[in-house]
């Protein structure tokens, strides 16, 4: 009897460890994808979504907006071959010079955080739904955890 009980306990422990490793792999995969997006886009916020209606009618709620200030003019310096830019907010009437420091009339490239490399329509609604109704977020996370725990592999 003792040998069978020990075998069952060790099998049960192995299953728990295997499930914990699987759950850890799901979580680490999500983090790796997020960090990969940060590296690819060169921005700490690779996915930006309009959460409120404050930018309407230009940008509707739920739309992914990687850029809210567009380049309207490029100024190339002849001495060092660098290009400085002038930006304008989509909802503004005038350029953004009032946002720059008083000594700068142009935005230098070192202040640019990233650039848009893709567009996925309606992905922003997932963020809005999970923000507006947190129970959906918890149900989704619970379902993913349950899926990992109950999987046989």
CSV table of C-alpha atoms in Angstrom, one decimal:
chain,number,residue,atom,x,y,z
A,1,UNK,CA,0.0,0.0,0.0
A,2,UNK,CA,2.8,2.5,0.8
A,3,UNK,CA,4.4,2.2,-2.6
A,4,UNK,CA,1.1,2.9,-4.4
A,5,UNK,CA,0.3,6.0,-2.2
A,6,UNK,CA,3.8,7.4,-2.8
A,7,UNK,CA,3.5,6.9,-6.5
A,8,UNK,CA,0.1,8.7,-6.6
A,9,UNK,CA,1.5,11.6,-4.5
A,10,UNK,CA,4.6,12.0,-6.7
A,11,UNK,CA,2.4,11.9,-9.9
A,12,UNK,CA,0.0,14.5,-8.4
A,13,UNK,CA,3.0,16.7,-7.5
A,14,UNK,CA,4.4,16.4,-11.0
A,15,UNK,CA,1.1,17.4,-12.5
A,16,UNK,CA,0.9,20.5,-10.3
A,17,UNK,CA,4.5,21.5,-11.2
A,18,UNK,CA,3.7,20.9,-14.9
A,19,UNK,CA,0.6,23.0,-14.7
A,20,UNK,CA,2.5,25.8,-12.9
A,21,UNK,CA,5.2,25.7,-15.5
A,22,UNK,CA,2.6,25.9,-18.3
A,23,UNK,CA,0.9,28.9,-16.6
A,24,UNK,CA,4.3,30.6,-16.3
A,25,UNK,CA,5.0,30.0,-20.0
A,26,UNK,CA,1.7,31.6,-21.0
A,27,UNK,CA,2.5,34.7,-18.8
A,28,UNK,CA,6.1,34.9,-19.9
A,29,UNK,CA,5.0,34.6,-23.6
A,30,UNK,CA,2.7,37.6,-23.2
A,31,UNK,CA,5.5,39.6,-21.6
A,32,UNK,CA,7.9,38.6,-24.4
A,33,UNK,CA,5.4,39.7,-27.0
A,34,UNK,CA,4.9,43.0,-25.3
A,35,UNK,CA,8.7,43.6,-24.9
A,36,UNK,CA,9.1,42.6,-28.6
A,37,UNK,CA,6.6,45.3,-29.6
A,38,UNK,CA,8.5,47.8,-27.5
A,39,UNK,CA,11.8,46.9,-29.3
A,40,UNK,CA,10.2,46.9,-32.8
A,41,UNK,CA,8.4,50.2,-32.4
A,42,UNK,CA,11.1,52.0,-30.4
A,43,UNK,CA,8.4,53.2,-28.0
A,44,UNK,CA,7.6,52.4,-24.4
A,45,UNK,CA,3.9,52.5,-25.3
A,46,UNK,CA,3.7,50.4,-28.5
A,47,UNK,CA,-0.1,50.2,-28.4
A,48,UNK,CA,-2.1,53.4,-27.6
A,49,UNK,CA,-5.9,53.5,-27.6
A,50,UNK,CA,-8.3,56.5,-27.3
A,51,UNK,CA,-10.3,55.6,-24.1
A,52,UNK,CA,-12.6,58.6,-23.9
A,53,UNK,CA,-14.5,60.7,-26.3
A,54,UNK,CA,-12.3,63.7,-25.8
A,55,UNK,CA,-10.7,63.5,-29.2
A,56,UNK,CA,-13.9,63.2,-31.2
A,57,UNK,CA,-14.7,63.8,-34.0
A,58,UNK,CA,-11.1,63.3,-35.3
A,59,UNK,CA,-10.5,60.1,-33.3
A,60,UNK,CA,-13.4,58.0,-32.2
A,61,UNK,CA,-13.4,56.0,-28.9
A,62,UNK,CA,-11.7,52.7,-29.3
A,63,UNK,CA,-9.5,53.7,-32.2
A,64,UNK,CA,-5.8,52.8,-31.8
A,65,UNK,CA,-3.8,56.0,-32.2
A,66,UNK,CA,0.0,55.6,-32.3
A,67,UNK,CA,0.4,59.3,-33.3
A,68,UNK,CA,-1.5,62.3,-32.1
A,69,UNK,CA,1.0,64.9,-33.3
A,70,UNK,CA,2.0,64.7,-36.9
A,71,UNK,CA,5.1,66.1,-38.7
A,72,UNK,CA,4.1,69.1,-40.8
A,73,UNK,CA,7.6,70.3,-41.8
A,74,UNK,CA,11.1,69.0,-41.9
A,75,UNK,CA,14.1,71.3,-41.4
A,76,UNK,CA,17.5,69.9,-42.5
A,77,UNK,CA,20.6,71.4,-41.1
A,78,UNK,CA,23.4,71.7,-43.6
A,79,UNK,CA,26.3,71.6,-41.2
A,80,UNK,CA,25.5,68.2,-39.4
A,81,UNK,CA,23.0,66.6,-41.8
A,82,UNK,CA,20.4,66.2,-39.0
A,83,UNK,CA,16.8,66.8,-39.6
A,84,UNK,CA,14.6,68.7,-37.1
A,85,UNK,CA,10.9,68.6,-37.4
A,86,UNK,CA,7.8,70.8,-36.7
A,87,UNK,CA,4.7,69.0,-35.4
A,88,UNK,CA,1.1,69.9,-35.1
A,89,UNK,CA,-1.6,68.2,-33.0
A,90,UNK,CA,-4.5,66.8,-35.0
A,91,UNK,CA,-7.0,68.7,-32.9
A,92,UNK,CA,-5.0,72.0,-32.8
A,93,UNK,CA,-5.3,75.0,-35.2
A,94,UNK,CA,-1.6,75.9,-34.9
A,95,UNK,CA,1.7,74.1,-34.8
A,96,UNK,CA,3.3,72.8,-31.6
A,97,UNK,CA,6.0,75.5,-31.2
A,98,UNK,CA,4.4,76.7,-28.0
A,99,UNK,CA,5.0,73.3,-26.5
A,100,UNK,CA,8.8,73.3,-27.3
A,101,UNK,CA,11.3,75.0,-25.0
A,102,UNK,CA,11.7,78.7,-25.7
A,103,UNK,CA,15.2,78.2,-27.2
A,104,UNK,CA,13.9,75.6,-29.7
A,105,UNK,CA,11.9,76.4,-32.8
A,106,UNK,CA,12.2,72.8,-34.1
A,107,UNK,CA,11.8,69.4,-32.4
A,108,UNK,CA,15.1,67.5,-32.5
A,109,UNK,CA,15.1,63.8,-33.4
A,110,UNK,CA,16.3,62.8,-29.9
A,111,UNK,CA,12.9,63.7,-28.6
A,112,UNK,CA,11.0,61.3,-30.9
A,113,UNK,CA,9.9,58.3,-29.0
A,114,UNK,CA,8.7,55.9,-31.8
A,115,UNK,CA,7.0,55.5,-35.1
A,116,UNK,CA,3.9,53.7,-36.3
A,117,UNK,CA,4.6,50.4,-38.0
A,118,UNK,CA,1.1,48.9,-38.1
A,119,UNK,CA,-2.6,49.4,-37.7
A,120,UNK,CA,-5.1,46.9,-36.2
A,121,UNK,CA,-8.7,48.3,-36.3
A,122,UNK,CA,-11.0,47.6,-33.4
A,123,UNK,CA,-8.3,46.1,-31.2
A,124,UNK,CA,-8.8,49.1,-28.9
A,125,UNK,CA,-12.3,48.0,-28.0
A,126,UNK,CA,-10.8,45.0,-26.1
A,127,UNK,CA,-9.0,47.5,-23.8
A,128,UNK,CA,-12.1,49.7,-23.4
A,129,UNK,CA,-14.4,46.7,-22.6
A,130,UNK,CA,-11.9,45.4,-20.0
A,131,UNK,CA,-11.6,48.9,-18.5
A,132,UNK,CA,-15.3,49.7,-18.4
A,133,UNK,CA,-16.3,46.2,-17.2
A,134,UNK,CA,-13.5,44.7,-15.1
A,135,UNK,CA,-15.5,41.5,-14.4
A,136,UNK,CA,-14.9,40.6,-18.1
A,137,UNK,CA,-11.2,40.9,-17.5
A,138,UNK,CA,-11.3,38.7,-14.5
A,139,UNK,CA,-13.5,36.1,-16.3
A,140,UNK,CA,-11.0,36.1,-19.2
A,141,UNK,CA,-8.0,35.7,-17.0
A,142,UNK,CA,-9.8,33.0,-15.0
A,143,UNK,CA,-10.7,31.1,-18.1
A,144,UNK,CA,-7.1,31.3,-19.4
A,145,UNK,CA,-5.8,30.0,-16.0
A,146,UNK,CA,-8.4,27.2,-16.0
A,147,UNK,CA,-7.4,26.2,-19.5
A,148,UNK,CA,-3.8,25.9,-18.6
A,149,UNK,CA,-4.5,24.0,-15.4
A,150,UNK,CA,-6.9,21.5,-17.0
A,151,UNK,CA,-4.8,20.9,-20.1
A,152,UNK,CA,-3.2,17.4,-20.2
A,153,UNK,CA,0.1,18.2,-21.8
